[in-house]
Structure formats: C-alpha cells, structure tokens
C-alpha cells in the first residue's frame, strides 16, 4: 500500500549495546530522535517537500550534542572539528555537499545552499566556510561544537597509543530520508566523521552515491558506519541501482548491500525510503539509533539491534 508520506531518521550505527548507555543518555537520545521525526513530519503533513523534511530532521540532530554531527562532532587527531554533510533531491537528482567545514552551525543547510545557490556539488574546507559566510548562514565557534565527552574520547584514543582512528564508531552520524505527498524522495546526511581522523580524511557521508543518494526512480538512502568501506561499496547508489535496474524491493536491496559491506570487513547501516513510501533500515552493527514515522503509522524509535 502506498504511504502518503514517510520519514526515516538515523543517529549513527556502531557498538551500541544494552548497558553501554546510562538510562539518562538513552532517554535523551530517544527524545532527540522523536523530536527529529516530529520536525520532519510537521512539514510532510502540510504537504511540504521531502527535501525540507529531511533537512529539518537533520538540523534537530545536528543541534543535539548526543550525536556526532554539528554540536557534539568528534575531534580530529589535531583536536579540530571538521564536519561533512550532503543533501540530494530525488525529484531532480540535484545534490550538494560539504567536507571539512568548521564554522557553520548546521552543515546540512550549507550542503543545501551548495546545491541551490552554487553551480557545484561538493565544496571543501576553507572555501566551503567562506561560501557559508557569503550565504549568510548562522556561524558558530568552537565552543558551540565542542563537548567535554568528545574531547575525552580523543584523549582516550591517543593514550591507548592508538594512531588509527576510532574504528568502533560509538558516536552517531545523523541522517534522514523522506517521501512526500507528491511522491518525491530526498536524503540528507551530516557527520563529524571519526574520532582521531587526520590528513584531511573524508568519509562516505558527503560523497554522493556513497553515503547519500536520492532518485525518484528508486528511493533515498542515508548511510552510517565505517566510511572507508561504504565508499568502496558505493552503498547508497548501489541500493538504488539494484532497485531501479533489478527491481529489488528497496529494503531487500539495503540488506544485500549491507551484507556486502560486511563481506569487505565494514560495519554500519542505512536508512531507506522508496517512492511508494516503504521506509526502514538495515545494519550489521550491534545497534543503530533510528526512527520512522509515516502518514499511516505512529512514530517508532529504536537503539539496540533486537528492538
Ligand atoms: N560514516 C561516517 C564516516 O565515515 C562515520 C559514521 O557514520 O559514524 O565519516
């Protein structure tokens, strides 16, 4: 049955197990996922666009310090914040993305400006920060983005003598996919990347086709997980391609591609929505912060693998 509208959100996938989170943290995370669902649903109910809904949902999660995006982003090896974000509109296949930005309060909205107000798809670092300023987007200083917990995560990583980045990815990238009343789909993803990243490392999130993709002919996808593997499996586009070219249901395609990521050695998950409003997720990590709402169903929020 076609759903009038659907919204699915994620707040990251990784080693998220019962007992890892305090009851207080768990409550706050569930509340934030619910608030993100409601921010997007309010738009979709009023016949707003999938793109507006996905952006609005992601902005809520960016502003919440529990997630690794916007406020609460992880630190690089050098102690800086370098955020990545992307948006894609399935109606036109227009896309915009930024990588390594440090001054825009809501990087997802900067990605949208790249899509709508520049001739480009992907802007990086100082150039993207300058574009943000020129666009008049809300700016924020390090004191907004940085949290004591993320600082501690970096120190722990370094004192463990670990010169790799954090492979456990306990802290969630955020994303949203939506299908609106007009039948269009859109995707948005935002992240601080991985703790201890260096040398200008870029993950899958801002790469169109890898971490983010939307095409009305197939669906919309936002990924979270070990970015290096998601890039190699071109996860978001691969799911859409299987659906469009091989006629696979989008949830089946999502499960198959996550299995393939696992075969390469990667972990993480995806959220998907199809043009018929089918929405859901697939992941191979122990947990994933996630939520779904549609015109036909009540909001659902979940954290652990067995929920
Ligand atoms: N995929 C993100 C990255 O590699 C990290 C994550 O989803 O936790 O930058």
PDB file of C-alpha atoms and ligand atoms in Angstrom:
ATOM      1  CA  UNK A   1       0.000   0.000   0.000  1.00  0.00           C
ATOM      2  CA  UNK A   2       1.272   3.484  -0.796  1.00  0.00           C
ATOM      3  CA  UNK A   3       2.013   5.635   2.220  1.00  0.00           C
ATOM      4  CA  UNK A   4       1.055   9.258   1.796  1.00  0.00           C
ATOM      5  CA  UNK A   5       4.349  10.359   3.324  1.00  0.00           C
ATOM      6  CA  UNK A   6       7.193   8.687   5.208  1.00  0.00           C
ATOM      7  CA  UNK A   7      10.228   9.853   7.152  1.00  0.00           C
ATOM      8  CA  UNK A   8      13.089   7.711   8.474  1.00  0.00           C
ATOM      9  CA  UNK A   9      15.978   9.097  10.546  1.00  0.00           C
ATOM     10  CA  UNK A  10      19.223   7.726  11.968  1.00  0.00           C
ATOM     11  CA  UNK A  11      21.658   8.934  14.579  1.00  0.00           C
ATOM     12  CA  UNK A  12      24.502   6.576  13.745  1.00  0.00           C
ATOM     13  CA  UNK A  13      25.357   2.895  13.923  1.00  0.00           C
ATOM     14  CA  UNK A  14      28.133   1.148  15.823  1.00  0.00           C
ATOM     15  CA  UNK A  15      28.882  -0.727  19.000  1.00  0.00           C
ATOM     16  CA  UNK A  16      25.708   0.280  20.820  1.00  0.00           C
ATOM     17  CA  UNK A  17      24.746  -2.353  23.380  1.00  0.00           C
ATOM     18  CA  UNK A  18      22.452  -2.604  26.393  1.00  0.00           C
ATOM     19  CA  UNK A  19      24.399  -1.309  29.362  1.00  0.00           C
ATOM     20  CA  UNK A  20      26.688   0.995  27.307  1.00  0.00           C
ATOM     21  CA  UNK A  21      24.349   3.923  27.732  1.00  0.00           C
ATOM     22  CA  UNK A  22      23.174   5.375  31.033  1.00  0.00           C
ATOM     23  CA  UNK A  23      19.358   5.480  31.417  1.00  0.00           C
ATOM     24  CA  UNK A  24      19.662   9.260  31.189  1.00  0.00           C
ATOM     25  CA  UNK A  25      21.624   9.134  27.914  1.00  0.00           C
ATOM     26  CA  UNK A  26      19.219   6.588  26.490  1.00  0.00           C
ATOM     27  CA  UNK A  27      16.224   8.781  27.355  1.00  0.00           C
ATOM     28  CA  UNK A  28      17.854  11.862  25.803  1.00  0.00           C
ATOM     29  CA  UNK A  29      18.754  10.002  22.622  1.00  0.00           C
ATOM     30  CA  UNK A  30      15.243   8.601  22.204  1.00  0.00           C
ATOM     31  CA  UNK A  31      13.785  12.060  22.838  1.00  0.00           C
ATOM     32  CA  UNK A  32      16.072  13.630  20.233  1.00  0.00           C
ATOM     33  CA  UNK A  33      15.162  11.009  17.611  1.00  0.00           C
ATOM     34  CA  UNK A  34      11.462  11.626  18.350  1.00  0.00           C
ATOM     35  CA  UNK A  35      11.963  15.393  18.052  1.00  0.00           C
ATOM     36  CA  UNK A  36      13.724  14.927  14.692  1.00  0.00           C
ATOM     37  CA  UNK A  37      10.850  12.754  13.441  1.00  0.00           C
ATOM     38  CA  UNK A  38       8.326  15.334  14.549  1.00  0.00           C
ATOM     39  CA  UNK A  39      10.241  18.230  12.937  1.00  0.00           C
ATOM     40  CA  UNK A  40      10.157  16.451   9.569  1.00  0.00           C
ATOM     41  CA  UNK A  41       6.639  15.055   9.942  1.00  0.00           C
ATOM     42  CA  UNK A  42       5.231  18.530  10.640  1.00  0.00           C
ATOM     43  CA  UNK A  43       6.458  19.544   7.183  1.00  0.00           C
ATOM     44  CA  UNK A  44       5.286  16.398   5.382  1.00  0.00           C
ATOM     45  CA  UNK A  45       1.782  16.518   6.913  1.00  0.00           C
ATOM     46  CA  UNK A  46       1.329  20.012   5.453  1.00  0.00           C
ATOM     47  CA  UNK A  47       2.358  18.760   2.008  1.00  0.00           C
ATOM     48  CA  UNK A  48       5.878  20.165   2.353  1.00  0.00           C
ATOM     49  CA  UNK A  49       8.734  18.667   0.363  1.00  0.00           C
ATOM     50  CA  UNK A  50      10.787  15.591   1.207  1.00  0.00           C
ATOM     51  CA  UNK A  51      13.898  17.778   0.954  1.00  0.00           C
ATOM     52  CA  UNK A  52      12.617  20.302   3.513  1.00  0.00           C
ATOM     53  CA  UNK A  53      11.609  17.472   5.856  1.00  0.00           C
ATOM     54  CA  UNK A  54      14.963  15.657   5.616  1.00  0.00           C
ATOM     55  CA  UNK A  55      16.873  18.899   6.217  1.00  0.00           C
ATOM     56  CA  UNK A  56      14.673  19.861   9.191  1.00  0.00           C
ATOM     57  CA  UNK A  57      15.076  16.441  10.827  1.00  0.00           C
ATOM     58  CA  UNK A  58      18.861  16.516  10.411  1.00  0.00           C
ATOM     59  CA  UNK A  59      19.111  20.037  11.848  1.00  0.00           C
ATOM     60  CA  UNK A  60      17.484  18.833  15.078  1.00  0.00           C
ATOM     61  CA  UNK A  61      20.061  16.056  15.415  1.00  0.00           C
ATOM     62  CA  UNK A  62      22.956  18.374  14.476  1.00  0.00           C
ATOM     63  CA  UNK A  63      21.988  20.691  17.333  1.00  0.00           C
ATOM     64  CA  UNK A  64      21.851  17.826  19.841  1.00  0.00           C
ATOM     65  CA  UNK A  65      25.253  17.088  21.462  1.00  0.00           C
ATOM     66  CA  UNK A  66      24.496  13.359  21.781  1.00  0.00           C
ATOM     67  CA  UNK A  67      25.181  12.843  18.083  1.00  0.00           C
ATOM     68  CA  UNK A  68      28.354  13.160  16.060  1.00  0.00           C
ATOM     69  CA  UNK A  69      27.209  15.976  13.769  1.00  0.00           C
ATOM     70  CA  UNK A  70      27.110  19.727  14.256  1.00  0.00           C
ATOM     71  CA  UNK A  71      27.218  20.249  18.037  1.00  0.00           C
ATOM     72  CA  UNK A  72      28.870  17.159  19.543  1.00  0.00           C
ATOM     73  CA  UNK A  73      31.030  16.381  16.489  1.00  0.00           C
ATOM     74  CA  UNK A  74      34.104  14.273  17.196  1.00  0.00           C
ATOM     75  CA  UNK A  75      37.627  15.710  17.239  1.00  0.00           C
ATOM     76  CA  UNK A  76      40.286  15.178  14.640  1.00  0.00           C
ATOM     77  CA  UNK A  77      43.730  13.935  15.704  1.00  0.00           C
ATOM     78  CA  UNK A  78      44.825  17.582  15.956  1.00  0.00           C
ATOM     79  CA  UNK A  79      41.858  18.498  18.153  1.00  0.00           C
ATOM     80  CA  UNK A  80      39.817  20.294  15.499  1.00  0.00           C
ATOM     81  CA  UNK A  81      36.250  19.872  14.292  1.00  0.00           C
ATOM     82  CA  UNK A  82      35.866  19.024  10.582  1.00  0.00           C
ATOM     83  CA  UNK A  83      32.290  18.298   9.576  1.00  0.00           C
ATOM     84  CA  UNK A  84      30.841  16.758   6.409  1.00  0.00           C
ATOM     85  CA  UNK A  85      27.270  16.890   5.082  1.00  0.00           C
ATOM     86  CA  UNK A  86      25.250  16.165   1.947  1.00  0.00           C
ATOM     87  CA  UNK A  87      21.730  16.503   0.580  1.00  0.00           C
ATOM     88  CA  UNK A  88      20.109  15.089  -2.542  1.00  0.00           C
ATOM     89  CA  UNK A  89      16.722  15.726  -4.127  1.00  0.00           C
ATOM     90  CA  UNK A  90      15.303  12.635  -5.852  1.00  0.00           C
ATOM     91  CA  UNK A  91      12.969  14.711  -7.994  1.00  0.00           C
ATOM     92  CA  UNK A  92      15.770  16.351 -10.000  1.00  0.00           C
ATOM     93  CA  UNK A  93      18.803  14.426  -8.749  1.00  0.00           C
ATOM     94  CA  UNK A  94      20.270  17.777  -7.721  1.00  0.00           C
ATOM     95  CA  UNK A  95      22.821  17.358  -4.946  1.00  0.00           C
ATOM     96  CA  UNK A  96      25.016  19.448  -2.673  1.00  0.00           C
ATOM     97  CA  UNK A  97      27.717  18.566  -0.165  1.00  0.00           C
ATOM     98  CA  UNK A  98      30.479  19.986   2.010  1.00  0.00           C
ATOM     99  CA  UNK A  99      33.527  18.436   3.628  1.00  0.00           C
ATOM    100  CA  UNK A 100      35.858  19.589   6.406  1.00  0.00           C
ATOM    101  CA  UNK A 101      33.763  22.604   7.454  1.00  0.00           C
ATOM    102  CA  UNK A 102      34.170  24.100  10.904  1.00  0.00           C
ATOM    103  CA  UNK A 103      32.068  27.201  11.290  1.00  0.00           C
ATOM    104  CA  UNK A 104      28.515  26.589  10.099  1.00  0.00           C
ATOM    105  CA  UNK A 105      26.081  25.735  12.874  1.00  0.00           C
ATOM    106  CA  UNK A 106      24.073  23.429  10.590  1.00  0.00           C
ATOM    107  CA  UNK A 107      26.290  21.890   7.892  1.00  0.00           C
ATOM    108  CA  UNK A 108      23.261  20.180   6.276  1.00  0.00           C
ATOM    109  CA  UNK A 109      21.863  23.596   5.400  1.00  0.00           C
ATOM    110  CA  UNK A 110      25.221  24.597   3.920  1.00  0.00           C
ATOM    111  CA  UNK A 111      25.102  21.465   1.737  1.00  0.00           C
ATOM    112  CA  UNK A 112      21.657  22.551   0.590  1.00  0.00           C
ATOM    113  CA  UNK A 113      22.976  26.025  -0.310  1.00  0.00           C
ATOM    114  CA  UNK A 114      25.737  24.407  -2.358  1.00  0.00           C
ATOM    115  CA  UNK A 115      23.006  22.544  -4.236  1.00  0.00           C
ATOM    116  CA  UNK A 116      20.688  25.503  -4.719  1.00  0.00           C
ATOM    117  CA  UNK A 117      22.923  28.567  -4.798  1.00  0.00           C
ATOM    118  CA  UNK A 118      26.156  27.419  -6.392  1.00  0.00           C
ATOM    119  CA  UNK A 119      26.942  25.704  -9.687  1.00  0.00           C
ATOM    120  CA  UNK A 120      28.837  22.995  -7.765  1.00  0.00           C
ATOM    121  CA  UNK A 121      28.084  19.759  -5.958  1.00  0.00           C
ATOM    122  CA  UNK A 122      30.924  19.442  -3.403  1.00  0.00           C
ATOM    123  CA  UNK A 123      32.835  22.224  -1.636  1.00  0.00           C
ATOM    124  CA  UNK A 124      35.648  21.713   0.865  1.00  0.00           C
ATOM    125  CA  UNK A 125      37.244  23.232   3.950  1.00  0.00           C
ATOM    126  CA  UNK A 126      38.113  26.972   3.950  1.00  0.00           C
ATOM    127  CA  UNK A 127      36.333  27.501   0.636  1.00  0.00           C
ATOM    128  CA  UNK A 128      33.141  25.955   1.946  1.00  0.00           C
ATOM    129  CA  UNK A 129      33.422  28.021   5.156  1.00  0.00           C
ATOM    130  CA  UNK A 130      33.799  31.186   3.049  1.00  0.00           C
ATOM    131  CA  UNK A 131      30.783  30.226   0.932  1.00  0.00           C
ATOM    132  CA  UNK A 132      28.769  29.730   4.124  1.00  0.00           C
ATOM    133  CA  UNK A 133      29.664  33.218   5.339  1.00  0.00           C
ATOM    134  CA  UNK A 134      28.795  34.709   1.981  1.00  0.00           C
ATOM    135  CA  UNK A 135      25.443  32.917   2.067  1.00  0.00           C
ATOM    136  CA  UNK A 136      24.668  34.445   5.451  1.00  0.00           C
ATOM    137  CA  UNK A 137      24.215  31.105   7.204  1.00  0.00           C
ATOM    138  CA  UNK A 138      24.379  31.045  11.004  1.00  0.00           C
ATOM    139  CA  UNK A 139      28.008  30.730  12.127  1.00  0.00           C
ATOM    140  CA  UNK A 140      29.213  29.101  15.348  1.00  0.00           C
ATOM    141  CA  UNK A 141      32.547  28.988  17.170  1.00  0.00           C
ATOM    142  CA  UNK A 142      34.398  26.003  18.621  1.00  0.00           C
ATOM    143  CA  UNK A 143      32.613  26.474  21.970  1.00  0.00           C
ATOM    144  CA  UNK A 144      29.334  25.547  20.253  1.00  0.00           C
ATOM    145  CA  UNK A 145      30.578  22.364  18.578  1.00  0.00           C
ATOM    146  CA  UNK A 146      32.979  21.025  21.208  1.00  0.00           C
ATOM    147  CA  UNK A 147      31.850  18.864  24.107  1.00  0.00           C
ATOM    148  CA  UNK A 148      33.899  17.549  27.030  1.00  0.00           C
ATOM    149  CA  UNK A 149      32.920  13.974  26.232  1.00  0.00           C
ATOM    150  CA  UNK A 150      34.254  14.097  22.679  1.00  0.00           C
ATOM    151  CA  UNK A 151      37.480  15.673  23.976  1.00  0.00           C
ATOM    152  CA  UNK A 152      37.767  12.750  26.389  1.00  0.00           C
ATOM    153  CA  UNK A 153      37.180  10.277  23.527  1.00  0.00           C
ATOM    154  CA  UNK A 154      40.142  11.752  21.638  1.00  0.00           C
ATOM    155  CA  UNK A 155      42.365  11.659  24.715  1.00  0.00           C
ATOM    156  CA  UNK A 156      41.427   8.032  25.359  1.00  0.00           C
ATOM    157  CA  UNK A 157      42.186   7.133  21.763  1.00  0.00           C
ATOM    158  CA  UNK A 158      45.592   8.810  21.942  1.00  0.00           C
ATOM    159  CA  UNK A 159      46.549   7.454  25.352  1.00  0.00           C
ATOM    160  CA  UNK A 160      45.740   3.938  24.171  1.00  0.00           C
ATOM    161  CA  UNK A 161      48.687   4.573  21.813  1.00  0.00           C
ATOM    162  CA  UNK A 162      46.250   4.147  19.010  1.00  0.00           C
ATOM    163  CA  UNK A 163      47.349   6.056  15.971  1.00  0.00           C
ATOM    164  CA  UNK A 164      44.420   4.745  13.970  1.00  0.00           C
ATOM    165  CA  UNK A 165      41.074   6.486  14.134  1.00  0.00           C
ATOM    166  CA  UNK A 166      38.177   5.220  16.207  1.00  0.00           C
ATOM    167  CA  UNK A 167      37.032   2.082  14.433  1.00  0.00           C
ATOM    168  CA  UNK A 168      34.249   1.404  16.935  1.00  0.00           C
ATOM    169  CA  UNK A 169      32.231   4.433  15.844  1.00  0.00           C
ATOM    170  CA  UNK A 170      30.251   4.672  19.036  1.00  0.00           C
ATOM    171  CA  UNK A 171      29.050   8.129  18.170  1.00  0.00           C
ATOM    172  CA  UNK A 172      26.467   8.687  15.569  1.00  0.00           C
ATOM    173  CA  UNK A 173      26.499  10.360  12.255  1.00  0.00           C
ATOM    174  CA  UNK A 174      22.958  11.574  11.536  1.00  0.00           C
ATOM    175  CA  UNK A 175      20.707  11.309   8.512  1.00  0.00           C
ATOM    176  CA  UNK A 176      17.164  11.432   7.210  1.00  0.00           C
ATOM    177  CA  UNK A 177      15.285  10.150   4.163  1.00  0.00           C
ATOM    178  CA  UNK A 178      11.758  11.191   3.251  1.00  0.00           C
ATOM    179  CA  UNK A 179       8.985  10.612   0.752  1.00  0.00           C
ATOM    180  CA  UNK A 180       6.493  13.472   0.437  1.00  0.00           C
ATOM    181  CA  UNK A 181       2.830  13.625  -0.543  1.00  0.00           C
ATOM    182  CA  UNK A 182       3.787  14.462  -4.126  1.00  0.00           C
ATOM    183  CA  UNK A 183       5.737  11.185  -4.301  1.00  0.00           C
ATOM    184  CA  UNK A 184       9.234  12.683  -4.328  1.00  0.00           C
ATOM    185  CA  UNK A 185      12.112  11.400  -2.206  1.00  0.00           C
ATOM    186  CA  UNK A 186      15.148  13.116  -0.655  1.00  0.00           C
ATOM    187  CA  UNK A 187      18.136  12.241   1.526  1.00  0.00           C
ATOM    188  CA  UNK A 188      20.355  14.194   3.935  1.00  0.00           C
ATOM    189  CA  UNK A 189      23.401  13.130   5.985  1.00  0.00           C
ATOM    190  CA  UNK A 190      25.647  15.044   8.408  1.00  0.00           C
ATOM    191  CA  UNK A 191      28.686  13.971  10.439  1.00  0.00           C
ATOM    192  CA  UNK A 192      31.791  14.963  12.313  1.00  0.00           C
ATOM    193  CA  UNK A 193      33.468  11.898  10.771  1.00  0.00           C
ATOM    194  CA  UNK A 194      35.503   9.615  13.002  1.00  0.00           C
ATOM    195  CA  UNK A 195      37.470  10.454  16.178  1.00  0.00           C
ATOM    196  CA  UNK A 196      41.171  10.976  15.528  1.00  0.00           C
ATOM    197  CA  UNK A 197      40.875  11.364  11.761  1.00  0.00           C
ATOM    198  CA  UNK A 198      43.756  13.212  10.106  1.00  0.00           C
ATOM    199  CA  UNK A 199      45.360  14.217   6.865  1.00  0.00           C
ATOM    200  CA  UNK A 200      42.068  15.707   5.696  1.00  0.00           C
ATOM    201  CA  UNK A 201      40.354  12.318   5.757  1.00  0.00           C
ATOM    202  CA  UNK A 202      36.898  12.327   4.151  1.00  0.00           C
ATOM    203  CA  UNK A 203      34.334   9.584   4.813  1.00  0.00           C
ATOM    204  CA  UNK A 204      31.336   8.411   2.813  1.00  0.00           C
ATOM    205  CA  UNK A 205      28.770  10.874   4.205  1.00  0.00           C
ATOM    206  CA  UNK A 206      29.434  13.843   1.862  1.00  0.00           C
ATOM    207  CA  UNK A 207      30.145  11.668  -1.179  1.00  0.00           C
ATOM    208  CA  UNK A 208      27.082  11.483  -3.410  1.00  0.00           C
ATOM    209  CA  UNK A 209      26.430   7.830  -4.183  1.00  0.00           C
ATOM    210  CA  UNK A 210      28.479   6.515  -1.261  1.00  0.00           C
ATOM    211  CA  UNK A 211      26.841   7.831   1.937  1.00  0.00           C
ATOM    212  CA  UNK A 212      23.938   9.780   0.471  1.00  0.00           C
ATOM    213  CA  UNK A 213      21.748   9.286  -2.603  1.00  0.00           C
ATOM    214  CA  UNK A 214      18.193  10.010  -3.800  1.00  0.00           C
ATOM    215  CA  UNK A 215      16.458   9.209  -7.080  1.00  0.00           C
ATOM    216  CA  UNK A 216      12.670   9.230  -7.522  1.00  0.00           C
ATOM    217  CA  UNK A 217      13.033   6.182  -9.770  1.00  0.00           C
ATOM    218  CA  UNK A 218      14.468   4.114  -6.908  1.00  0.00           C
ATOM    219  CA  UNK A 219      14.406   5.737  -3.469  1.00  0.00           C
ATOM    220  CA  UNK A 220      16.529   7.670  -0.991  1.00  0.00           C
ATOM    221  CA  UNK A 221      19.381   6.393   1.191  1.00  0.00           C
ATOM    222  CA  UNK A 222      21.495   7.792   4.050  1.00  0.00           C
ATOM    223  CA  UNK A 223      24.367   5.726   5.473  1.00  0.00           C
ATOM    224  CA  UNK A 224      26.358   5.490   8.690  1.00  0.00           C
ATOM    225  CA  UNK A 225      29.290   3.278   9.509  1.00  0.00           C
ATOM    226  CA  UNK A 226      32.903   2.652   8.569  1.00  0.00           C
ATOM    227  CA  UNK A 227      33.112   5.178   5.765  1.00  0.00           C
ATOM    228  CA  UNK A 228      36.111   3.654   4.008  1.00  0.00           C
ATOM    229  CA  UNK A 229      34.065   0.503   3.307  1.00  0.00           C
ATOM    230  CA  UNK A 230      30.905   2.397   2.375  1.00  0.00           C
ATOM    231  CA  UNK A 231      32.893   4.375  -0.201  1.00  0.00           C
ATOM    232  CA  UNK A 232      34.298   1.212  -1.772  1.00  0.00           C
ATOM    233  CA  UNK A 233      30.854  -0.433  -1.948  1.00  0.00           C
ATOM    234  CA  UNK A 234      29.260   2.839  -3.179  1.00  0.00           C
ATOM    235  CA  UNK A 235      26.455   1.843  -0.836  1.00  0.00           C
ATOM    236  CA  UNK A 236      23.738   4.437  -1.356  1.00  0.00           C
ATOM    237  CA  UNK A 237      23.852   4.316  -5.149  1.00  0.00           C
ATOM    238  CA  UNK A 238      24.247   0.556  -5.187  1.00  0.00           C
ATOM    239  CA  UNK A 239      20.992   0.150  -3.244  1.00  0.00           C
ATOM    240  CA  UNK A 240      19.194   2.495  -5.655  1.00  0.00           C
ATOM    241  CA  UNK A 241      20.702   0.761  -8.688  1.00  0.00           C
ATOM    242  CA  UNK A 242      19.563  -2.682  -7.507  1.00  0.00           C
ATOM    243  CA  UNK A 243      16.076  -1.304  -7.028  1.00  0.00           C
ATOM    244  CA  UNK A 244      15.907   0.585 -10.308  1.00  0.00           C
ATOM    245  CA  UNK A 245      17.640  -1.905 -12.592  1.00  0.00           C
ATOM    246  CA  UNK A 246      16.963  -5.266 -10.976  1.00  0.00           C
ATOM    247  CA  UNK A 247      13.557  -4.450  -9.494  1.00  0.00           C
ATOM    248  CA  UNK A 248      14.561  -5.443  -5.956  1.00  0.00           C
ATOM    249  CA  UNK A 249      12.391  -4.071  -3.137  1.00  0.00           C
ATOM    250  CA  UNK A 250      14.396  -1.293  -1.506  1.00  0.00           C
ATOM    251  CA  UNK A 251      14.614  -2.964   1.909  1.00  0.00           C
ATOM    252  CA  UNK A 252      15.880  -6.187   0.332  1.00  0.00           C
ATOM    253  CA  UNK A 253      18.448  -4.225  -1.658  1.00  0.00           C
ATOM    254  CA  UNK A 254      19.541  -2.439   1.542  1.00  0.00           C
ATOM    255  CA  UNK A 255      20.046  -5.755   3.362  1.00  0.00           C
ATOM    256  CA  UNK A 256      22.005  -7.226   0.446  1.00  0.00           C
ATOM    257  CA  UNK A 257      24.340  -4.242   0.170  1.00  0.00           C
ATOM    258  CA  UNK A 258      24.952  -4.122   3.938  1.00  0.00           C
ATOM    259  CA  UNK A 259      25.843  -7.814   3.745  1.00  0.00           C
ATOM    260  CA  UNK A 260      28.322  -6.962   1.005  1.00  0.00           C
ATOM    261  CA  UNK A 261      29.833  -4.181   3.175  1.00  0.00           C
ATOM    262  CA  UNK A 262      30.210  -6.816   5.909  1.00  0.00           C
ATOM    263  CA  UNK A 263      31.980  -9.158   3.494  1.00  0.00           C
ATOM    264  CA  UNK A 264      34.537  -6.410   2.819  1.00  0.00           C
ATOM    265  CA  UNK A 265      35.043  -6.000   6.580  1.00  0.00           C
ATOM    266  CA  UNK A 266      32.891  -2.928   7.169  1.00  0.00           C
ATOM    267  CA  UNK A 267      30.165  -2.268   9.725  1.00  0.00           C
ATOM    268  CA  UNK A 268      27.275   0.145   9.866  1.00  0.00           C
ATOM    269  CA  UNK A 269      23.819   0.678   8.494  1.00  0.00           C
ATOM    270  CA  UNK A 270      21.490   2.550   6.184  1.00  0.00           C
ATOM    271  CA  UNK A 271      18.048   4.085   6.264  1.00  0.00           C
ATOM    272  CA  UNK A 272      15.976   3.906   3.087  1.00  0.00           C
ATOM    273  CA  UNK A 273      12.670   5.081   1.690  1.00  0.00           C
ATOM    274  CA  UNK A 274      11.109   4.025  -1.598  1.00  0.00           C
ATOM    275  CA  UNK A 275       8.951   6.080  -3.978  1.00  0.00           C
ATOM    276  CA  UNK A 276       5.933   4.080  -2.721  1.00  0.00           C
ATOM    277  CA  UNK A 277       6.671   5.252   0.824  1.00  0.00           C
ATOM    278  CA  UNK A 278       8.202   1.990   2.069  1.00  0.00           C
ATOM    279  CA  UNK A 279      10.695   3.020   4.723  1.00  0.00           C
ATOM    280  CA  UNK A 280      13.113   1.198   7.005  1.00  0.00           C
ATOM    281  CA  UNK A 281      16.703   0.279   7.768  1.00  0.00           C
ATOM    282  CA  UNK A 282      19.350  -2.411   7.570  1.00  0.00           C
ATOM    283  CA  UNK A 283      22.512  -2.646   9.699  1.00  0.00           C
ATOM    284  CA  UNK A 284      25.176  -5.150  10.686  1.00  0.00           C
ATOM    285  CA  UNK A 285      26.412  -3.367  13.815  1.00  0.00           C
ATOM    286  CA  UNK A 286      25.125  -4.225  17.294  1.00  0.00           C
ATOM    287  CA  UNK A 287      22.908  -1.165  17.336  1.00  0.00           C
ATOM    288  CA  UNK A 288      21.769   1.837  15.376  1.00  0.00           C
ATOM    289  CA  UNK A 289      19.948   4.950  16.570  1.00  0.00           C
ATOM    290  CA  UNK A 290      16.916   5.073  14.316  1.00  0.00           C
ATOM    291  CA  UNK A 291      13.298   6.137  13.939  1.00  0.00           C
ATOM    292  CA  UNK A 292      10.419   6.070  11.484  1.00  0.00           C
ATOM    293  CA  UNK A 293       7.074   7.781  11.085  1.00  0.00           C
ATOM    294  CA  UNK A 294       4.543   7.837   8.248  1.00  0.00           C
ATOM    295  CA  UNK A 295       1.066   9.070   7.455  1.00  0.00           C
ATOM    296  CA  UNK A 296      -0.115   5.532   8.192  1.00  0.00           C
ATOM    297  CA  UNK A 297       1.917   4.735  11.300  1.00  0.00           C
ATOM    298  CA  UNK A 298       2.857   6.056  14.717  1.00  0.00           C
ATOM    299  CA  UNK A 299       6.467   7.101  15.369  1.00  0.00           C
ATOM    300  CA  UNK A 300       8.864   4.275  16.222  1.00  0.00           C
ATOM    301  CA  UNK A 301      12.270   4.919  17.809  1.00  0.00           C
ATOM    302  CA  UNK A 302      14.876   2.222  18.467  1.00  0.00           C
ATOM    303  CA  UNK A 303      18.507   1.864  19.544  1.00  0.00           C
ATOM    304  CA  UNK A 304      19.543  -1.759  20.041  1.00  0.00           C
ATOM    305  CA  UNK A 305      19.717  -4.495  17.448  1.00  0.00           C
ATOM    306  CA  UNK A 306      16.991  -6.617  18.988  1.00  0.00           C
ATOM    307  CA  UNK A 307      14.359  -3.879  19.298  1.00  0.00           C
TER     308      UNK A 307
HETATM  309  N1  LIG B   1      30.304   7.201   8.015  1.00  0.00           N
HETATM  310  C1  LIG B   1      30.940   8.211   8.819  1.00  0.00           C
HETATM  311  C2  LIG B   1      32.304   8.476   8.294  1.00  0.00           C
HETATM  312  O1  LIG B   1      32.966   7.542   7.873  1.00  0.00           O
HETATM  313  C3  LIG B   1      31.045   7.841  10.269  1.00  0.00           C
HETATM  314  C4  LIG B   1      29.808   7.277  10.917  1.00  0.00           C
HETATM  315  O2  LIG B   1      28.808   7.052  10.262  1.00  0.00           O
HETATM  316  O3  LIG B   1      29.833   7.063  12.158  1.00  0.00           O
HETATM  317  O4  LIG B   1      32.751   9.600   8.338  1.00  0.00           O
END
